[in-house]
Short mmCIF file of C-alpha atoms in Angstrom, two decimals:
data_model
loop_
_atom_site.label_atom_id
_atom_site.label_comp_id
_atom_site.label_asym_id
_atom_site.label_seq_id
_atom_site.Cartn_x
_atom_site.Cartn_y
_atom_site.Cartn_z
CA MET A 1 45.24 -4.78 -68.95
CA LYS A 2 42.71 -6.15 -71.37
CA LYS A 3 39.03 -5.48 -70.71
CA ARG A 4 38.24 -9.17 -70.21
CA ASP A 5 41.13 -9.55 -67.78
CA PHE A 6 39.91 -6.46 -65.88
CA TYR A 7 36.45 -7.96 -65.33
CA GLN A 8 37.93 -11.28 -64.31
CA PHE A 9 39.94 -9.41 -61.69
CA ILE A 10 37.33 -6.96 -60.44
CA LEU A 11 34.28 -9.25 -60.21
CA PRO A 12 35.73 -11.52 -57.48
CA VAL A 13 36.74 -8.40 -55.53
CA LEU A 14 33.23 -7.00 -55.78
CA ARG A 15 31.71 -10.30 -54.72
CA TYR A 16 34.04 -10.32 -51.69
CA MET A 17 33.10 -6.75 -50.74
CA VAL A 18 29.39 -7.48 -51.04
CA ALA A 19 29.79 -10.60 -48.89
CA CYS A 20 31.64 -8.62 -46.22
CA ALA A 21 28.98 -5.91 -46.24
CA GLY A 22 26.29 -8.55 -45.82
CA ILE A 23 28.12 -10.07 -42.88
CA CYS A 24 28.55 -6.65 -41.24
CA ILE A 25 24.85 -5.84 -41.61
CA SER A 26 23.91 -9.27 -40.21
CA VAL A 27 26.15 -8.70 -37.19
CA LEU A 28 24.59 -5.30 -36.62
CA PHE A 29 21.13 -6.84 -36.58
CA MET A 30 22.22 -9.53 -34.14
CA ALA A 31 24.31 -7.37 -31.84
CA ALA A 32 22.12 -4.28 -31.59
CA PRO A 33 18.41 -3.48 -31.94
CA VAL A 34 18.15 -2.01 -35.41
CA SER A 35 15.73 -1.43 -38.23
CA CYS A 36 16.12 0.07 -41.67
CA LYS A 37 14.29 2.59 -43.80
CA LEU A 38 14.46 3.37 -47.50
CA THR A 39 15.73 6.82 -48.44
CA GLU A 40 16.56 8.46 -51.78
CA GLU A 41 20.22 7.66 -51.12
CA GLY A 42 19.56 4.02 -50.29
CA VAL A 43 19.05 1.93 -47.14
CA GLU A 44 19.70 3.66 -43.78
CA ILE A 45 20.29 1.64 -40.61
CA VAL A 46 18.22 3.02 -37.69
CA THR A 47 18.82 2.10 -34.02
CA VAL A 48 15.63 1.08 -32.17
CA ASP A 49 14.87 2.14 -28.59
CA LYS A 50 14.98 -0.96 -26.39
CA VAL A 51 14.09 0.76 -23.10
CA VAL A 52 11.12 -1.18 -21.75
CA PRO A 53 8.14 1.04 -20.81
CA GLN A 54 7.57 1.31 -17.06
CA ILE A 55 4.29 1.35 -15.12
CA LEU A 56 4.44 4.39 -12.83
CA SER A 57 1.15 4.00 -10.98
CA PHE A 58 -1.93 1.83 -10.73
CA ASP A 59 -4.97 3.34 -9.02
CA PHE A 60 -8.70 2.93 -8.63
CA LYS A 61 -11.02 5.75 -9.62
CA GLN A 62 -14.26 3.89 -8.92
CA ARG A 63 -15.22 0.28 -8.22
CA SER A 64 -15.33 -0.35 -11.97
CA THR A 65 -12.63 2.04 -13.17
CA LEU A 66 -8.86 1.67 -12.87
CA GLU A 67 -6.05 3.87 -14.14
CA ILE A 68 -2.55 2.86 -15.28
CA ALA A 69 0.12 5.52 -15.87
CA CYS A 70 3.25 4.71 -17.90
CA SER A 71 6.63 6.34 -18.43
CA GLU A 72 5.96 6.94 -22.14
CA PRO A 73 3.15 6.75 -24.70
CA MET A 74 1.81 3.22 -24.87
CA THR A 75 -0.89 0.81 -25.92
CA LEU A 76 -2.36 -1.94 -23.74
CA LYS A 77 -2.86 -5.36 -25.31
CA ASN A 78 -4.29 -8.70 -24.19
CA VAL A 79 -5.77 -7.23 -21.00
CA VAL A 80 -7.36 -9.92 -18.82
CA PHE A 81 -9.26 -9.27 -15.57
CA THR A 82 -10.18 -12.21 -13.27
CA LYS A 83 -10.92 -13.07 -9.64
CA ALA A 84 -7.80 -14.45 -7.99
CA ASP A 85 -9.34 -17.04 -5.68
CA GLU A 86 -11.60 -18.84 -8.14
CA GLU A 87 -10.53 -21.85 -10.16
CA ASN A 88 -11.35 -21.43 -13.83
CA ALA A 89 -12.44 -17.87 -13.08
CA SER A 90 -14.32 -16.24 -15.92
CA VAL A 91 -12.65 -13.37 -17.75
CA SER A 92 -14.40 -10.02 -17.37
CA GLN A 93 -14.53 -7.61 -20.29
CA VAL A 94 -12.28 -4.54 -20.08
CA THR A 95 -12.64 -1.36 -22.16
CA VAL A 96 -9.49 0.76 -22.52
CA SER A 97 -9.24 4.48 -23.30
CA TYR A 98 -6.24 6.83 -23.19
CA ASN A 99 -5.40 10.42 -22.37
CA GLU A 100 -4.19 12.73 -25.16
CA LYS A 101 -0.52 11.80 -24.71
CA LYS A 102 -1.34 8.07 -24.34
CA THR A 103 0.70 7.94 -21.13
CA VAL A 104 -2.37 7.16 -19.00
CA ALA A 105 -4.84 4.37 -19.73
CA GLU A 106 -8.29 4.20 -18.13
CA LEU A 107 -9.69 0.69 -17.81
CA THR A 108 -13.44 0.30 -17.42
CA LEU A 109 -14.56 -3.08 -16.09
CA ALA A 110 -17.80 -4.63 -17.30
CA ASP A 111 -18.56 -5.72 -13.71
CA PRO A 112 -17.73 -3.57 -10.65
CA THR A 113 -15.21 -5.07 -8.24
CA GLU A 114 -16.47 -6.45 -4.94
CA ILE A 115 -15.13 -4.88 -1.76
CA GLY A 116 -12.33 -6.96 -0.24
CA VAL A 117 -12.21 -9.57 -3.05
CA ARG A 118 -8.81 -10.34 -4.60
CA TYR A 119 -8.33 -9.85 -8.36
CA HIS A 120 -5.64 -10.10 -11.02
CA LEU A 121 -5.13 -7.78 -13.96
CA THR A 122 -2.70 -8.99 -16.63
CA GLY A 123 -1.70 -7.69 -20.03
CA ILE A 124 1.03 -6.19 -22.19
CA VAL A 125 2.23 -2.59 -22.38
CA GLU A 126 3.68 -1.70 -25.80
CA ASP A 127 5.38 1.61 -26.60
CA LEU A 128 5.61 3.38 -29.97
CA ASN A 129 8.81 1.51 -30.88
CA GLY A 130 7.29 -1.90 -30.29
CA ASN A 131 9.04 -2.54 -26.97
CA THR A 132 6.80 -4.47 -24.60
CA LEU A 133 6.32 -5.13 -20.91
CA THR A 134 4.14 -7.98 -19.68
CA PHE A 135 2.46 -7.17 -16.35
CA SER A 136 0.46 -8.97 -13.68
CA LEU A 137 -1.12 -6.71 -11.07
CA PRO A 138 -2.82 -8.24 -8.01
CA PHE A 139 -5.24 -5.97 -6.16
CA ILE A 140 -8.14 -5.91 -3.72
CA GLY A 141 -11.61 -4.88 -4.85
CA TYR A 142 -12.01 -1.14 -4.45
CA ASN A 143 -13.66 0.02 -1.26
CA ASP A 144 -15.81 3.09 -1.88
CA SER A 145 -17.30 2.78 1.59
CA LEU A 146 -14.28 3.31 3.84
CA PRO A 147 -15.17 4.36 7.41
CA VAL A 148 -13.75 7.47 9.05
CA MET A 149 -11.70 6.25 12.03
CA VAL A 150 -9.15 7.79 14.39
CA PHE A 151 -6.60 6.36 16.81
CA SER A 152 -7.97 6.46 20.34
CA GLU A 153 -5.71 4.53 22.73
CA ILE A 154 -2.29 2.84 22.57
CA ARG A 155 -0.61 0.37 24.90
CA SER A 156 3.00 0.56 23.76
CA GLU A 157 4.38 -1.54 26.62
CA GLY A 158 3.12 -5.12 26.71
CA THR A 159 3.77 -8.77 27.48
CA GLY A 160 2.40 -12.09 26.31
CA LYS A 161 -0.18 -11.95 29.09
CA THR A 162 -0.99 -8.26 28.65
CA PRO A 163 -0.31 -7.55 24.97
CA GLU A 164 0.29 -4.25 23.26
CA PHE A 165 -2.80 -2.90 21.54
CA VAL A 166 -4.01 -0.11 19.29
CA GLU A 167 -7.57 1.11 19.68
CA LEU A 168 -9.51 3.05 17.03
CA TYR A 169 -12.82 4.87 17.25
CA VAL A 170 -15.30 4.93 14.33
CA LEU A 171 -16.56 8.43 13.55
CA GLU A 172 -18.46 7.35 10.42
CA GLY A 173 -19.35 3.73 9.67
CA GLY A 174 -18.28 1.78 6.60
CA ASN A 175 -16.30 -1.25 5.47
CA THR A 176 -12.72 -1.74 6.69
CA ALA A 177 -11.48 -3.86 3.75
CA GLY A 178 -8.16 -2.49 2.49
CA LEU A 179 -7.31 -0.48 5.61
CA GLN A 180 -4.00 -1.05 7.42
CA VAL A 181 -2.27 0.10 10.59
CA ILE A 182 1.44 0.64 9.97
CA GLY A 183 4.12 1.32 12.59
CA GLY A 184 7.40 3.02 11.80
CA TYR A 185 9.32 0.59 14.00
CA ASP A 186 7.42 -2.52 12.90
CA GLY A 187 7.73 -1.76 9.19
CA LYS A 188 5.36 -2.05 6.24
CA GLU A 189 6.01 -5.80 5.93
CA LYS A 190 4.35 -6.36 9.33
CA LYS A 191 1.49 -3.95 8.84
CA TYR A 192 -1.86 -5.00 10.26
CA SER A 193 -4.44 -5.41 7.47
CA PHE A 194 -8.08 -5.13 8.51
CA PRO A 195 -10.44 -7.91 7.48
CA LYS A 196 -13.50 -7.14 5.41
CA MET A 197 -16.12 -6.09 7.97
CA GLU A 198 -18.88 -3.54 8.37
CA VAL A 199 -18.41 -1.17 11.31
CA LYS A 200 -20.85 1.36 12.72
CA THR A 201 -20.47 4.92 13.91
CA GLY A 202 -19.52 5.00 17.58
CA GLU A 203 -17.77 1.58 17.65
CA TYR A 204 -14.41 0.92 19.29
CA ILE A 205 -12.00 -1.49 17.58
CA THR A 206 -9.05 -2.93 19.51
CA ILE A 207 -6.17 -4.59 17.66
CA HIS A 208 -4.15 -6.82 20.01
CA PHE A 209 -0.55 -7.41 18.90
CA ARG A 210 0.06 -10.71 20.71
CA HIS A 211 -1.92 -13.91 21.32
CA ASP A 212 -2.22 -15.27 24.83
CA THR A 213 -1.01 -18.86 24.38
CA ASP A 214 -2.66 -19.91 27.67
CA THR A 215 -6.12 -18.78 26.53
CA PRO A 216 -6.22 -19.09 22.72
CA GLU A 217 -10.01 -19.34 22.87
CA SER A 218 -10.12 -15.68 23.90
CA CYS A 219 -8.17 -14.53 20.83
CA LEU A 220 -10.89 -14.64 18.18
CA ASP A 221 -11.47 -11.91 15.58
CA GLU A 222 -14.88 -10.32 16.02
CA THR A 223 -15.69 -9.33 12.45
CA GLY A 224 -19.44 -9.90 12.53
CA LYS A 225 -22.32 -8.80 14.73
CA ASP A 226 -21.34 -10.97 17.70
CA LEU A 227 -18.91 -8.94 19.83
CA THR A 228 -18.64 -11.66 22.50
CA LEU A 229 -16.77 -14.25 20.40
CA ALA A 230 -13.59 -13.44 22.30
CA PRO A 231 -14.61 -13.98 25.96
CA ALA A 232 -13.71 -11.11 28.23
CA ALA A 233 -10.30 -11.74 29.81
CA VAL A 234 -8.60 -9.59 32.42
CA ASN A 235 -5.08 -9.94 31.00
CA ASN A 236 -5.97 -9.53 27.34
CA ASN A 237 -8.41 -6.70 28.08
CA ASN A 238 -11.01 -8.03 25.68
CA CYS A 239 -14.26 -6.09 25.72
CA ASP A 240 -17.67 -7.65 25.18
CA THR A 241 -19.16 -4.43 23.80
CA ALA A 242 -16.41 -3.63 21.26
CA ARG A 243 -14.58 -5.38 18.43
CA ASP A 244 -11.43 -7.30 19.33
CA LEU A 245 -8.98 -8.27 16.58
CA TRP A 246 -5.58 -9.99 16.70
CA ALA A 247 -2.47 -9.32 14.65
CA GLU A 248 -0.26 -12.20 13.56
CA ASN A 249 2.76 -12.44 15.86
CA GLU A 250 4.20 -15.95 15.82
CA ASP A 251 7.40 -15.16 17.72
CA ASP A 252 5.54 -13.26 20.49
CA SER A 253 7.79 -10.23 19.95
CA ALA A 254 7.18 -6.60 20.88
CA ARG A 255 5.47 -4.94 17.93
CA LEU A 256 5.05 -1.42 19.30
CA GLN A 257 7.63 0.90 20.80
CA LYS A 258 7.38 3.63 23.43
CA THR A 259 8.60 6.08 20.76
CA ASP A 260 6.99 5.53 17.38
CA VAL A 261 4.71 6.72 14.57
CA LEU A 262 1.48 4.88 13.77
CA VAL A 263 -0.63 5.59 10.70
CA LEU A 264 -3.96 4.39 9.37
CA SER A 265 -3.68 3.89 5.62
CA ALA A 266 -5.70 2.51 2.72
CA ASP A 267 -2.78 1.74 0.40
CA GLY A 268 0.25 0.54 2.31
CA GLY A 269 1.31 3.89 3.69
CA ASN A 270 1.21 5.94 0.47
CA SER A 271 -1.79 7.81 1.81
CA VAL A 272 -2.42 8.57 5.49
CA LEU A 273 -5.96 8.74 6.91
CA ASP A 274 -4.97 9.24 10.55
CA ALA A 275 -1.74 9.23 12.53
CA VAL A 276 -0.25 9.56 15.99
CA LEU A 277 3.33 10.54 16.75
CA TYR A 278 4.49 9.78 20.29
CA SER A 279 7.73 9.73 22.29
CA ASP A 280 8.82 8.64 25.75
CA GLY A 281 11.45 11.40 25.87
CA THR A 282 14.52 9.14 25.73
CA LYS A 283 15.39 9.72 22.05
CA SER A 284 16.58 12.81 20.21
CA ASP A 285 15.21 11.75 16.82
CA TRP A 286 13.15 9.04 15.13
CA GLN A 287 15.10 5.76 15.16
CA LYS A 288 13.73 4.30 11.92
CA PRO A 289 13.67 5.88 8.43
CA LEU A 290 10.07 4.72 8.03
CA SER A 291 9.09 6.61 11.20
CA LYS A 292 10.43 9.82 9.63
CA GLU A 293 8.67 9.06 6.36
CA LEU A 294 5.30 8.39 8.01
CA ALA A 295 5.63 11.45 10.25
CA ALA A 296 6.29 13.64 7.20
CA LYS A 297 3.24 12.22 5.40
CA ALA A 298 1.05 12.87 8.45
CA VAL A 299 2.17 16.50 8.38
CA SER A 300 1.67 16.85 4.62
CA LYS A 301 -1.91 15.60 5.06
CA GLY A 302 -2.61 18.16 7.74
CA ILE A 303 -3.13 15.54 10.46
CA TRP A 304 -0.14 16.50 12.61
CA LYS A 305 1.42 19.97 12.80
CA SER A 306 5.10 19.01 12.92
CA SER A 307 7.12 15.88 12.18
CA ALA A 308 9.78 16.78 14.77
CA LEU A 309 10.17 14.33 17.63
CA ALA A 310 9.95 17.23 20.06
CA ASP A 311 6.38 17.89 18.87
CA ALA A 312 5.18 14.30 19.35
CA ALA A 313 2.69 13.36 22.07
CA SER A 314 4.37 12.55 25.37
CA ASN A 315 4.39 8.83 26.17
CA GLU A 316 6.54 9.17 29.29
CA GLY A 317 5.52 6.84 32.09
CA ALA A 318 3.62 4.42 29.83
CA THR A 319 3.45 0.83 31.10
CA THR A 320 1.20 -2.20 30.64
CA THR A 321 -1.36 -0.52 32.90
CA ARG A 322 -0.77 3.09 31.81
CA THR A 323 -1.78 3.76 28.21
CA LEU A 324 -1.60 6.75 25.87
CA CYS A 325 -5.16 8.04 25.41
CA ARG A 326 -6.76 10.59 23.10
CA GLN A 327 -8.75 13.13 25.07
CA ASN A 328 -11.04 14.68 22.44
CA ILE A 329 -13.00 11.62 21.23
CA ALA A 330 -16.31 12.89 22.65
CA GLU A 331 -15.80 16.24 20.92
CA LEU A 332 -15.06 14.53 17.60
CA ALA A 333 -18.00 12.14 17.97
CA ALA A 334 -20.42 15.09 18.20
CA LYS A 335 -19.71 16.02 14.55
CA SER A 336 -20.46 14.36 11.22
CA TYR A 337 -17.86 13.58 8.57
CA GLU A 338 -17.64 12.86 4.86
CA ARG A 339 -15.71 9.84 3.64
CA GLY A 340 -12.01 10.56 3.39
CA ALA A 341 -12.21 13.33 5.99
CA ILE A 342 -8.92 14.29 7.62
CA ILE A 343 -9.08 14.92 11.39
CA PRO A 344 -6.24 17.17 12.64
CA THR A 345 -4.65 16.28 15.99
CA SER A 346 -1.62 17.29 18.05
CA ALA A 347 0.31 16.39 21.17
CA SER A 348 -2.14 18.36 23.34
CA ASP A 349 -4.92 15.87 22.48
CA TRP A 350 -3.05 12.97 24.10
CA LEU A 351 -1.91 11.98 27.60
CA VAL A 352 -0.69 8.94 29.51
CA VAL A 353 -3.44 7.90 31.92
CA ASN A 354 -2.91 6.81 35.50
CA THR A 355 -2.10 3.27 36.66
CA SER A 356 -4.86 0.71 35.92
CA CYS A 357 -6.80 3.24 33.85
CA ALA A 358 -6.41 1.49 30.48
CA THR A 359 -9.83 1.15 28.83
CA PRO A 360 -9.61 -0.78 25.52
CA GLY A 361 -13.05 -0.92 23.92
CA LEU A 362 -14.46 1.72 26.29
CA PRO A 363 -14.36 5.53 26.61
CA ASN A 364 -10.90 6.75 27.56
CA SER A 365 -9.91 7.82 31.02
CA GLY A 366 -8.95 11.45 31.55
CA GLU A 367 -7.00 10.80 34.76
CA ALA A 368 -3.43 11.75 33.94
CA TYR A 369 -0.41 9.89 35.27
CA GLU A 370 1.72 12.02 37.54
CA LYS A 371 5.29 11.06 38.37
#
């Protein structure tokens, strides 16, 4: 074959091969996340990690300091911090610093958060490969003045006229914003969230779990200094010298059980500040997975000794007029406590009091019910 004929033959073939190679590379770029780098041998196709970085935790350290932990090294971009309930809310300045591995970012706010106020934090998490995650985190202003409170009395058997209630006693005063009462049977979705209010050492707080439809005027939350907003009513057991609060319960259903786990928490059940495990003796084990979970957390915190149902406080004989009462409140009240203090308790601290001895908002009876 002559040289000219050879080039006439080979050039179209080469053009075809180059075109095919270009198409293949284009398909690779469209079908898979790729990049390229120049080496001594030529261009090398490199696959890019497309796993989106994940936010593992989001916590307060102080009223003006938050911490975000991610699944891999990252950088935060376009971070915006605003109040949630204000139209045209101004953007507060945020300074970001990282730990050595860049898996944890500390955000310092120019202005400290206000207790109980709702905020939004938005931004973008970007990993080392350029993968991004846009986030929007709603939260409540950090409460660095939480009170120390313990469960004091429980009416687990109630009606619309004589509702179930949970009573707490304040060992050290503070602000209740961010606190919740969670029941294993009721579930985290129906947790009771405390309003923002200042409470004093020695106060009783009663949370009623039903509204009396016949006397709605007696079902008012007493969040301020006036403890007589909810007029004293025999059926509702309001108390004019203690705080009365009402949980939302539109269908008038039973919200507490005679066998259950109740916890006081500041973050939806992840941490437990106080707890009570109780049983009426008719069950062999906790009936709800959440009850087991909360019982285990109470034990891990050192509040309760054992998560076994057999080691729960006895609630046998409880009725609308016979409540489960803590018996060592006076002993606890004689001591002082630091914020975040954990108060151990056990089944021996609790008993079902005699008929008509329920005392919401008042010191507990020590008269035990006898079958």
